Coordinates of C-alpha atoms and ligand atoms in Angstrom, one line a residue:
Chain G
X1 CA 242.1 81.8 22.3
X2 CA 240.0 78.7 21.7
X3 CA 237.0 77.4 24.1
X4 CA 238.8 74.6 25.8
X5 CA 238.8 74.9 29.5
X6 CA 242.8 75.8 30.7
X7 CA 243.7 74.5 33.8
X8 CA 246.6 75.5 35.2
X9 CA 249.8 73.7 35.4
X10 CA 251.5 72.9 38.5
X11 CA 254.7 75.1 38.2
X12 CA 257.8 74.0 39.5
X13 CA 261.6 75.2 40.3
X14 CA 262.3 73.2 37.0
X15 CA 259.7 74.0 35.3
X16 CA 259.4 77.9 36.1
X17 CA 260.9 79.2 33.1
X18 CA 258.8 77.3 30.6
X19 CA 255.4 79.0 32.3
X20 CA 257.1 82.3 32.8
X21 CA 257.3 82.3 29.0
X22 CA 254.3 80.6 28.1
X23 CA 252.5 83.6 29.9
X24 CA 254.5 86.1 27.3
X25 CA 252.9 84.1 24.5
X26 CA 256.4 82.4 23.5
X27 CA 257.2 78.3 23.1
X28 CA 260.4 77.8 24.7
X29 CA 262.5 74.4 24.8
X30 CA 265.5 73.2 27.2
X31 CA 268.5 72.5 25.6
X32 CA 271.5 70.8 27.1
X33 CA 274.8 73.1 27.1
X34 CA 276.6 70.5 26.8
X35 CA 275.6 68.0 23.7
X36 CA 273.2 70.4 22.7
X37 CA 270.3 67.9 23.0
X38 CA 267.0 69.7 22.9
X39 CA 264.9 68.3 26.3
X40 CA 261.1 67.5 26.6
X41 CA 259.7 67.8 28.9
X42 CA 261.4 70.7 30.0
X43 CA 263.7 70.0 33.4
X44 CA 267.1 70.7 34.7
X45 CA 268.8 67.5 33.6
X46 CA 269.8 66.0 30.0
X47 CA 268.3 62.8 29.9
X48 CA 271.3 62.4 27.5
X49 CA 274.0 62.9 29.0
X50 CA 273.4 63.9 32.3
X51 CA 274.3 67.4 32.4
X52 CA 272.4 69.6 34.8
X53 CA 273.8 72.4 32.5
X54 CA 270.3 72.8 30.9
X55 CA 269.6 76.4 28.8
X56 CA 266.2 77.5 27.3
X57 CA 265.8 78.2 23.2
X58 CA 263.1 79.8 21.5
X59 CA 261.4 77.4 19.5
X60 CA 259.9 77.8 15.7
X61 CA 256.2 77.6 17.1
X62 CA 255.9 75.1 14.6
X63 CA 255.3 70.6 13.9
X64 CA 253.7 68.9 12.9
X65 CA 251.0 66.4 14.6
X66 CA 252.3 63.0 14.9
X67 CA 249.2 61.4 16.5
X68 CA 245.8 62.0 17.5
X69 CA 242.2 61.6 18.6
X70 CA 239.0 62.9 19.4
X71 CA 238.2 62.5 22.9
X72 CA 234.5 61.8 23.2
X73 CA 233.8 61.6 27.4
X74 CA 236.5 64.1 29.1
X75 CA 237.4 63.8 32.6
X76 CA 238.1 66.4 35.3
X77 CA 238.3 69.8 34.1
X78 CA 237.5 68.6 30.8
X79 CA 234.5 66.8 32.0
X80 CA 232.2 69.4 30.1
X81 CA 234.8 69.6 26.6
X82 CA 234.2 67.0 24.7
X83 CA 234.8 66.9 22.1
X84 CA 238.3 67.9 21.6
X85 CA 241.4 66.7 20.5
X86 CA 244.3 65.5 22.1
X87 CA 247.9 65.1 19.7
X88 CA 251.0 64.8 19.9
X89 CA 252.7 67.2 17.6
X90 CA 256.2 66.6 16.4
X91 CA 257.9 70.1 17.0
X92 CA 260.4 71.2 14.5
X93 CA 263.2 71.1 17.2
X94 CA 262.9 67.4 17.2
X95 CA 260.2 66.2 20.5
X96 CA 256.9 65.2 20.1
X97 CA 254.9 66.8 22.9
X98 CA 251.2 66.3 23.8
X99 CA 249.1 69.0 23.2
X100 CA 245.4 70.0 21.9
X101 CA 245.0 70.3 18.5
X102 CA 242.4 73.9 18.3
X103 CA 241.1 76.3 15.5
X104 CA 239.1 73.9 13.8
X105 CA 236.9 71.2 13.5
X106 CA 238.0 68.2 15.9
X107 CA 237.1 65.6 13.2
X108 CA 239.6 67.5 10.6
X109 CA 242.5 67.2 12.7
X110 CA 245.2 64.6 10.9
X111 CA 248.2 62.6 11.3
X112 CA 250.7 65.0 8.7
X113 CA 248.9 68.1 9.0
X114 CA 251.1 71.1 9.8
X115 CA 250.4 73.1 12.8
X116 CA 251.8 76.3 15.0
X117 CA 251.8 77.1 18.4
X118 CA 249.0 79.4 20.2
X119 CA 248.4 79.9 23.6
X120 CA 245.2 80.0 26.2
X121 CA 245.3 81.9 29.2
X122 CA 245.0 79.6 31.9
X123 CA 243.6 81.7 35.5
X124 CA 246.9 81.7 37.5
X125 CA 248.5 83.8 35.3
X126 CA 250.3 81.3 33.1
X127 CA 249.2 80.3 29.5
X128 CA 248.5 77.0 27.7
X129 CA 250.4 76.5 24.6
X130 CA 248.2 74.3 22.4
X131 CA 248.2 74.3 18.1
X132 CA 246.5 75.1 15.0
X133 CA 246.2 74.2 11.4
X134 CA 248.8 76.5 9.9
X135 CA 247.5 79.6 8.6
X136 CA 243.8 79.0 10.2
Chain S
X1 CA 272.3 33.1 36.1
X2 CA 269.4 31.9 34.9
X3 CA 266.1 31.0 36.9
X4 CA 264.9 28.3 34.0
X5 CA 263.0 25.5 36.4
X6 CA 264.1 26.8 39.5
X7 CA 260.6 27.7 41.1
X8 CA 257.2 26.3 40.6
X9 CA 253.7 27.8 40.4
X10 CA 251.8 26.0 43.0
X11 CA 249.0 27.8 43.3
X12 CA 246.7 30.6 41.9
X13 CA 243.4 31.9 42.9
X14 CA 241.0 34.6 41.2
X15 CA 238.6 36.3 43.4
X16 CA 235.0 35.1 42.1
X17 CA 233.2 38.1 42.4
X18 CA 233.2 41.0 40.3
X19 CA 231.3 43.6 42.5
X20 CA 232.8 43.3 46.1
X21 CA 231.2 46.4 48.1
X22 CA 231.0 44.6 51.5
X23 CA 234.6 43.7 51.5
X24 CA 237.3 46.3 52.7
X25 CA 240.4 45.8 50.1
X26 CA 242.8 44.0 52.8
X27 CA 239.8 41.5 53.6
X28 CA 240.0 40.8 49.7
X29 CA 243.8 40.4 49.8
X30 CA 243.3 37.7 52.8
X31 CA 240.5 35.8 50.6
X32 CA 242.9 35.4 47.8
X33 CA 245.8 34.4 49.8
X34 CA 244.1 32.1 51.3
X35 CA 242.6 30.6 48.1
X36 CA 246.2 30.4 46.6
X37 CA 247.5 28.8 49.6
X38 CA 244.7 26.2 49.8
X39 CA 245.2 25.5 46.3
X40 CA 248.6 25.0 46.9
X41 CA 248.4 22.8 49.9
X42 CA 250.1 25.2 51.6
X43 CA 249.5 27.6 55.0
X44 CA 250.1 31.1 56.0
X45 CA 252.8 29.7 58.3
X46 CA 255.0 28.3 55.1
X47 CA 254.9 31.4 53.1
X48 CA 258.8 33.0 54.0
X49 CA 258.5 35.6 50.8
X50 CA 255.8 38.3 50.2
X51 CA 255.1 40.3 47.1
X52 CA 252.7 43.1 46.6
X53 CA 252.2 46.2 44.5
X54 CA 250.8 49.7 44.3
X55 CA 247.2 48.4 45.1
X56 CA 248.4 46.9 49.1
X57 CA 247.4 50.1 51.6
X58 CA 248.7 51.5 53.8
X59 CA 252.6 51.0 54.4
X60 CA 251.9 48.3 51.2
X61 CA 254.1 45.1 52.0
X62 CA 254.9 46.1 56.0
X63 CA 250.9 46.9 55.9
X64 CA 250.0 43.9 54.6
X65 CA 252.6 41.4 55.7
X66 CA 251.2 42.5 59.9
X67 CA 247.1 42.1 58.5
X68 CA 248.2 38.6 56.9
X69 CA 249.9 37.7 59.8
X70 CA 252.8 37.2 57.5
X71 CA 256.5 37.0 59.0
X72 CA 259.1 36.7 56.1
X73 CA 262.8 36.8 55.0
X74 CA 262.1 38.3 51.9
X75 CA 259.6 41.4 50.5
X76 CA 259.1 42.7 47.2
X77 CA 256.9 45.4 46.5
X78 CA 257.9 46.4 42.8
X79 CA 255.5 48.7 41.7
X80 CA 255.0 48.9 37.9
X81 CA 251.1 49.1 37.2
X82 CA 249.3 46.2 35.9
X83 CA 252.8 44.2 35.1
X84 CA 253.8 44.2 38.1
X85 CA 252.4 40.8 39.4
X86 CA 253.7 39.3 36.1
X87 CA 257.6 40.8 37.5
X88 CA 256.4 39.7 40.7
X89 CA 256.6 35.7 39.2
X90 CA 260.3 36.4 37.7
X91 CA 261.4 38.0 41.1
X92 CA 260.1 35.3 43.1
X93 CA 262.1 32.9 41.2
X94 CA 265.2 34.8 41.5
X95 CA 265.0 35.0 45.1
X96 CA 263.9 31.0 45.1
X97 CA 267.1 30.6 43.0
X98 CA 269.3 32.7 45.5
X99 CA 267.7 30.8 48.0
X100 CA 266.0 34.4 49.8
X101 CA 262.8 32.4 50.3
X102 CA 261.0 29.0 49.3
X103 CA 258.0 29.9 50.0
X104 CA 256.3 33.3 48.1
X105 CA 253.0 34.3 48.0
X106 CA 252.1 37.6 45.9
X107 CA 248.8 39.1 46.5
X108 CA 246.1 41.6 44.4
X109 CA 243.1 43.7 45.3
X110 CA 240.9 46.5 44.6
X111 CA 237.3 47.5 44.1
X112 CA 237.2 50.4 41.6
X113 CA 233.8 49.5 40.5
X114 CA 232.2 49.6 44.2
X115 CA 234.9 52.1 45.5
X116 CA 235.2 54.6 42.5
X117 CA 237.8 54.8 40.3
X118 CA 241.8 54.6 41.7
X119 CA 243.6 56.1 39.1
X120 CA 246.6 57.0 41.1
X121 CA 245.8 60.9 41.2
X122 CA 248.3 61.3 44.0
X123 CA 251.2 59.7 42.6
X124 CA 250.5 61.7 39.1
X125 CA 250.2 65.3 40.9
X126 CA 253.9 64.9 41.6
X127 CA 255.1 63.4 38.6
X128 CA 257.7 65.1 36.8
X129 CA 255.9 65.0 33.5
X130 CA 252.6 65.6 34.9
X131 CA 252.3 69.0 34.1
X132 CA 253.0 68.6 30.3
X133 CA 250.6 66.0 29.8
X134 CA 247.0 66.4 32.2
X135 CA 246.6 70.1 31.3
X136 CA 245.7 69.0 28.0
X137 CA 243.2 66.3 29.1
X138 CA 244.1 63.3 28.0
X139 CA 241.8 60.4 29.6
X140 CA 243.4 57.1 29.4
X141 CA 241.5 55.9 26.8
X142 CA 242.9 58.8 24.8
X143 CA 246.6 57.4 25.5
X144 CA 245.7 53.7 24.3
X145 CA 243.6 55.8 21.0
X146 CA 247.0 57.7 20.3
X147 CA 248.8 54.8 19.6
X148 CA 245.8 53.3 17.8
X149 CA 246.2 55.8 15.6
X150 CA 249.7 55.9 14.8
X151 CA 249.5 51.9 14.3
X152 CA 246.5 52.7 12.2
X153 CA 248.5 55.1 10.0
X154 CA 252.2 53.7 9.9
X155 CA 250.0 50.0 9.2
X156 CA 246.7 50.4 7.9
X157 CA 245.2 48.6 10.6
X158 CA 241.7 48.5 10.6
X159 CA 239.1 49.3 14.0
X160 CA 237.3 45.7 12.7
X161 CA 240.6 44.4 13.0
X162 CA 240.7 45.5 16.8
X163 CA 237.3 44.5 16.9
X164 CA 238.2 40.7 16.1
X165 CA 240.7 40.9 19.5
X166 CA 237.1 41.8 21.4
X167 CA 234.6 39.4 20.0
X168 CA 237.7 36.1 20.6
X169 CA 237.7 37.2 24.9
X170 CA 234.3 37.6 24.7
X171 CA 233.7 34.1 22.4
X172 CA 235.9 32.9 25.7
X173 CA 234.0 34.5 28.2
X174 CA 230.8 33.1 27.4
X175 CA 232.5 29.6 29.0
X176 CA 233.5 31.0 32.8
X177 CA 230.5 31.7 34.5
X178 CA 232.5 34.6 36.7
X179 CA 232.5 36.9 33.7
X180 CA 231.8 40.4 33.9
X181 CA 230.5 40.2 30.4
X182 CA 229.9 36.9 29.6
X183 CA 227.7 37.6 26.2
X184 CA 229.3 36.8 22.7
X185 CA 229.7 40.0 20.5
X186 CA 230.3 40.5 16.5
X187 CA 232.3 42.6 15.4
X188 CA 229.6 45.0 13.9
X189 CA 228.6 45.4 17.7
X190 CA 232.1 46.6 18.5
X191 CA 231.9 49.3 15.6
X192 CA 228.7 50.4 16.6
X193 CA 229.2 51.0 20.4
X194 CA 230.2 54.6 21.3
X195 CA 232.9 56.2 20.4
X196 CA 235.2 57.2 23.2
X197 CA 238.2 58.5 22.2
X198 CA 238.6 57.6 18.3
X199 CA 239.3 55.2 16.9
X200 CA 238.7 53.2 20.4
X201 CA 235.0 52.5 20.9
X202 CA 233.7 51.3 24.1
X203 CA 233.7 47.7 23.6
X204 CA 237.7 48.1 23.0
X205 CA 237.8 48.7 26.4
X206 CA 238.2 46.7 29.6
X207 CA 235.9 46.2 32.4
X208 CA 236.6 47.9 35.6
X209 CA 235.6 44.9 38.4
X210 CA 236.4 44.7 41.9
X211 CA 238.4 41.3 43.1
X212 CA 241.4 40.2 43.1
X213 CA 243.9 37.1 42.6
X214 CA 246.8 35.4 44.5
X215 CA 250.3 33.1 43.4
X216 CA 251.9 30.8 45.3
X217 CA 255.8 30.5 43.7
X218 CA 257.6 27.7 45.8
X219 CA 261.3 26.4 45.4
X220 CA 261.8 22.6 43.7
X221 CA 262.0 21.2 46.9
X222 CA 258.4 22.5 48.2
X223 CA 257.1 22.0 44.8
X224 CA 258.2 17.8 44.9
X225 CA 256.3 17.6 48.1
X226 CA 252.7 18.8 47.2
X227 CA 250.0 17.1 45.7
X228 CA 248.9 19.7 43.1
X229 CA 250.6 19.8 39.9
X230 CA 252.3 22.9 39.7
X231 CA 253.6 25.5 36.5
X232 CA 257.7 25.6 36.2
X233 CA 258.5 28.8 35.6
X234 CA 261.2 28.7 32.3
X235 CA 262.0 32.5 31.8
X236 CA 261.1 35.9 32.7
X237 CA 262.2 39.2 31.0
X238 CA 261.0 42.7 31.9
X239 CA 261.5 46.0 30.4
X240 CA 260.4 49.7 31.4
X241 CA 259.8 51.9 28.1
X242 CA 259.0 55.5 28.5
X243 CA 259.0 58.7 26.2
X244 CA 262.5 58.7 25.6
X245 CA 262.9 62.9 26.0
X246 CA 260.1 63.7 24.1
X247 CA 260.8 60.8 21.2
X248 CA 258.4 58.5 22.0
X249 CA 257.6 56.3 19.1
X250 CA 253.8 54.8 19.9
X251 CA 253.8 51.8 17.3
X252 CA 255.7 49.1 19.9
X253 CA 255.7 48.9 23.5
X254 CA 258.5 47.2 26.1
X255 CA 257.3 44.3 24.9
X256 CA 259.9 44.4 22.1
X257 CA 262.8 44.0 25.1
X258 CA 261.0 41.6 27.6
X259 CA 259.8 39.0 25.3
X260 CA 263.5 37.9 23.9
X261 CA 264.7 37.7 27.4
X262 CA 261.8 35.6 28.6
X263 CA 262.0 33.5 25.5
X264 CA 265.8 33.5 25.3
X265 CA 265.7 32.2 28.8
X266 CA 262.9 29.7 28.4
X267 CA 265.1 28.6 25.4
X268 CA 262.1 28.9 23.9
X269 CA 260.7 30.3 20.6
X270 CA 257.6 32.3 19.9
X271 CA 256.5 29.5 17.1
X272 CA 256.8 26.9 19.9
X273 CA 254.3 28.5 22.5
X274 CA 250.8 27.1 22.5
X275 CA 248.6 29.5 24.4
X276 CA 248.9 33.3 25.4
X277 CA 247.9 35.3 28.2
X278 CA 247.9 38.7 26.7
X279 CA 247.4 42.0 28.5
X280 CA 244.1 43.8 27.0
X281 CA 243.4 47.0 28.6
X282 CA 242.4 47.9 25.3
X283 CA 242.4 46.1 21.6
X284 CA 245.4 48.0 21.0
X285 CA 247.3 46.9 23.8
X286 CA 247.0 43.3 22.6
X287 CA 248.0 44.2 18.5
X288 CA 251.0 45.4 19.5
X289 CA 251.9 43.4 22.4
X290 CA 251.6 40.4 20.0
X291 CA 253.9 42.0 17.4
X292 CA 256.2 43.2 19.5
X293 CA 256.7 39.8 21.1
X294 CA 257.3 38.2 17.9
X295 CA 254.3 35.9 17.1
X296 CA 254.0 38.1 13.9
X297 CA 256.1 40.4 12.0
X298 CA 255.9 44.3 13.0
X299 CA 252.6 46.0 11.3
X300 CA 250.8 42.4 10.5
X301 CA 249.1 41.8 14.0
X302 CA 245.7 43.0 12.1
X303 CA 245.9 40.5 10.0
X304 CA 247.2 37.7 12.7
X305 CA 244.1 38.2 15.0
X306 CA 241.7 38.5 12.1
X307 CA 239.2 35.2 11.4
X308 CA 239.4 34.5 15.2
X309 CA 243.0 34.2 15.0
X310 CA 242.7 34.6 18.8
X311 CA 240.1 32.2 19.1
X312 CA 240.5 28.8 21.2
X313 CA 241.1 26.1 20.6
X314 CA 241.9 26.0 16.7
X315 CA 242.8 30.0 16.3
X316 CA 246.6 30.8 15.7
X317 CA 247.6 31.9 18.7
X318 CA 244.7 30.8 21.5
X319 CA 244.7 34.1 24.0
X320 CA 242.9 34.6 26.9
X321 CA 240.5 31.7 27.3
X322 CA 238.7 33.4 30.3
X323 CA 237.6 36.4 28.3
X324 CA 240.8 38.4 29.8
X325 CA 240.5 41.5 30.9
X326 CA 238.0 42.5 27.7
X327 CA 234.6 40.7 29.4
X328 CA 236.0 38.5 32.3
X329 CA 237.7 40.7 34.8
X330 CA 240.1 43.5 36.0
X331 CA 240.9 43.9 39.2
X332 CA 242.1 46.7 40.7
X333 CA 242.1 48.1 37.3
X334 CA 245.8 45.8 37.3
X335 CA 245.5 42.6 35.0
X336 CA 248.7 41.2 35.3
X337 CA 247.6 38.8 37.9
X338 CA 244.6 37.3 36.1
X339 CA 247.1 36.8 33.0
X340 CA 249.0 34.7 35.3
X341 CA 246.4 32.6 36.5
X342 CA 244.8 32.0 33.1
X343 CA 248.2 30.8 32.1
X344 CA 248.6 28.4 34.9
X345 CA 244.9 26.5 34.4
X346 CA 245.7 25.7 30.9
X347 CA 249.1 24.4 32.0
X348 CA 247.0 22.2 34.5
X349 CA 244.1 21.5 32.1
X350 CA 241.7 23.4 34.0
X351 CA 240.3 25.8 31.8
X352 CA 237.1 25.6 30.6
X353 CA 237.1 22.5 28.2
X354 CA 235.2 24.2 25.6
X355 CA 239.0 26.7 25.9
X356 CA 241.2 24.3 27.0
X357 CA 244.5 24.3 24.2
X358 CA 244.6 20.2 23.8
X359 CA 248.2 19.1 25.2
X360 CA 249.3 22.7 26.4
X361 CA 252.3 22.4 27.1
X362 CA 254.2 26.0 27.1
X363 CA 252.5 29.4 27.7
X364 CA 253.3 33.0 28.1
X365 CA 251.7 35.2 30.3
X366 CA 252.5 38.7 29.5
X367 CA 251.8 42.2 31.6
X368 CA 251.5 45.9 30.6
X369 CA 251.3 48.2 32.9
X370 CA 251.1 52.5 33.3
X371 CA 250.3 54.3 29.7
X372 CA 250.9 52.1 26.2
X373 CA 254.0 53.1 24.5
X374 CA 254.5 56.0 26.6
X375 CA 255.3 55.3 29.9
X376 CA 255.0 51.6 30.8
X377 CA 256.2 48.8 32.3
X378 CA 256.1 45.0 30.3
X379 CA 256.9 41.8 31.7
X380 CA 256.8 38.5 30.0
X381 CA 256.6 35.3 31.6
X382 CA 257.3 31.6 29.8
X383 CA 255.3 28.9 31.7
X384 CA 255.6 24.9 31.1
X385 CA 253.9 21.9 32.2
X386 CA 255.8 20.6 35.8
X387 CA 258.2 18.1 33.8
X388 CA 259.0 20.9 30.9
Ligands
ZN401 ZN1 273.2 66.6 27.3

């Protein structure tokens, strides 16, 4: 758990199966049945070929963070966070999602560094996947 | 087909106020379409095409068409953020060229500073992607700083390298007495103002203003019979870029696809253009956008803009001579609109004449709009002198 506020996500008939596991402390991806293209973000299409044949996969938990930055002046539920940091990480499946880098000092966080998946409760139920330094 | 020549800026109009809190935002779109029309020697009763965007209430162009008193044969309400008056230009000429209308005005308004801030929280709650981006609380000044920091690391560009893109608009601004923030800056002050969302610091941010602006885009014909001297419109290219499932590389915006149109149908080169309007939301919107629409190779725009490379009249590239979007204004939170007008007063050589480029004879005007790199639209216009 880190100290980062987790608001909840708006869960949708797409997106119901991504929460469900988040929730039971697993990553899971979308991947298209039929050119076996891993999808982000998760919904019931493949932006690549158009199937609506769309399966979920456990992912490695792992990536590593492609981007990021230390927000100083958060907004909204993170109006009293800052500061924190907001990445993208590069998951080992292939997408880049945006996340929040946790488990360490914001100002440590790199471009490179290696990182793996942990979740916050959020208070409908569902969990927040965010990362951490590997090992930390 | 191509829409080189076939319609003619005859008139632009920016709202002179900054801070409008006794205005409602149709009374501002009235102002400016009025302003544009009286700069173009034209009335309400020519205008036969009508374009708006995301900031027109209400019903948007049906909404605004029955305030204006508007009755038209042609309505365009394209809707991509701060671009989308910069489209707007490009569609208006189509339509001109397939002889839809001869007459279009397009029209911008907000107050975000007076009004609070109109980020579009509606539209976002039912965005596909929404949930796998706001529940980790990315501001949008953390969007622009996550592609400042990939650029950063893929180039080794330098935060007093974005800080040069600051201190040329504000080395502008201090010549237009309708400035937001009409002071000259260093780059030292840039580094030293607070950090927001690293490595963007507040003074590589934009001003949030209340106004607006208006175009007038007429046909040859109309154009032949007015007094004013009016902007030909040479080429237009647009683009939408957007994560690409989860790919998203944030080192180049759509800039990379709508420039080559514009320029390819403007016949036009990068080398040969002599002053830019370039959309600056941020510093960082402005290095890439530069790179991306050739004027320097990929990864080198830190070294373009540096030794007021941006600076008018002797800099490489003279951008944004009324202090752009940096310290002059930003209406609506949308800038496409005052890119456009910029563009067209050094076409006419009415800029400031401490800015003014010395024979200007082809400009771009160029639009970004929604999240840099990640979800965006960019539109590039390529703007001559009446007898280009
Ligand atoms: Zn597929």
């Amino acid at each position: 758990m880190s100290s980062l506020p987790a608001p909840s996500p708006p869960v949708t008939l797409e997106t119901q199966p991504f929460w469900d596991a988040a929730a039971a402390g697993r990553l899971v991806l979308p991947r298209c049945d039929a050119c076996t293209t891993v999808i982000w973000y998760p919904r019931a299409f493949c932006p690549a070929c158009g199937s609506t044949a769309v399966c979920w996969i456990d992912a490695a938990g792992t990536g590593t963070v492609y981007s990021c930055t230390v927000v100083r002046k958060g907004q909204g539920a993170y109006r009293e966070a800052a500061p924190y940091v907001v990445a993208y990480v590069e998951l080992d499946e292939g997408p880049r999602m945006m996340t929040n880098v946790v488990g360490c000092d914001p100002d440590a966080v790199s471009i490179g560094m290696r990182v793996e998946v942990t979740f916050d409760a959020t208070d409908k139920g569902t969990a927040l996947p965010r990362f951490r330094p590997v090992g930390s | 087909m191509s829409i080189r020549g076939t319609a003619f800026v005859a008139g632009a109009f920016e709202h002179p106020r900054r801070e409008i809190p006794d205005r409602t935002i149709p009374q501002i779109h009235g102002e400016v379409a009025m302003g544009a029309l009286a700069d173009a020697g034209l009335t309400l009763a020519d205008v036969d095409g009508y374009f708006c965007a995301g900031d027109a209430p209400g019903l948007g162009g049906m909404s605004m068409a029955e305030y204006l008193g508007l009755h038209v044969r042609h309505i365009d309400a394209t809707e991509t953020g701060g671009s989308s008056y910069v489209v707007h230009v490009g569609h208006a000429a189509q339509a001109i060229a397939a002889g839809k209308c001869s007459v279009a005005l397009i029209t911008l308004a907000g107050n975000p500073r007076s009004g609070g801030f109109e980020g579009g929280g509606r539209a976002f709650a039912s965005a596909p992607e929404g949930g796998f981006e706001t529940v980790w609380g990315p501001t949008i000044v953390a969007n622009y700083a996550l592609a400042a920091q990939r650029h950063m690391y893929e180039f080794g560009t330098t935060s007093a390298q974005l800080a040069e893109i600051k201190v040329a608009a504000a080395a502008h601004a201090q010549h237009n007495p309708n400035a937001m923030l009409p002071r000259p800056v260093t780059i030292e002050e840039v580094l030293e103002s607070p950090m927001v969302a690293d490595p963007l610091h507040r003074l590589d941010c934009c001003v949030i203003t209340d106004g607006g602006g208006a175009l007038v885009v007429v046909s040859p014909e109309v154009a032949r019979d007015l007094d004013r001297s009016c902007v030909k419109v040479l080429g237009a290219g647009e683009a939408v870029k957007h994560t690409d499932n989860g790919r998203v590389d944030l080192t180049y915006t759509g800039a990379v696809w709508s420039g080559p149109r514009a320029f390819e149908e403007a016949g036009v080169t990068p080398g040969d253009i002599d002053y830019a309007s370039i959309y600056d939301s941020f510093t960082i919107t402005v290095l890439e956008t530069i790179e991306d629409l050739g004027f320097c190779e990929k990864g080198k725009g830190g070294a373009f803009v540096a030794d007021g490379g941006l600076q008018s009249p002797n800099g490489r590239l003279p951008f944004n001579t009324d202090g752009g979007g940096l310290c002059n204004n930003h209406p609506a939170n949308r800038g496409g609109m005052t890119k456009v007008i910029e563009a067209v007063r050094q076409l006419r050589d009415e800029a400031h004449p401490a800015v003014q480029v010395p024979d200007c004879q082809l400009a771009v005007a160029h639009g970004t709009g929604g999240s840099l790199a990640t979800r965006m639209g960019s539109a590039t216009l390529v703007l001559g002198r009446e007898d280009a």
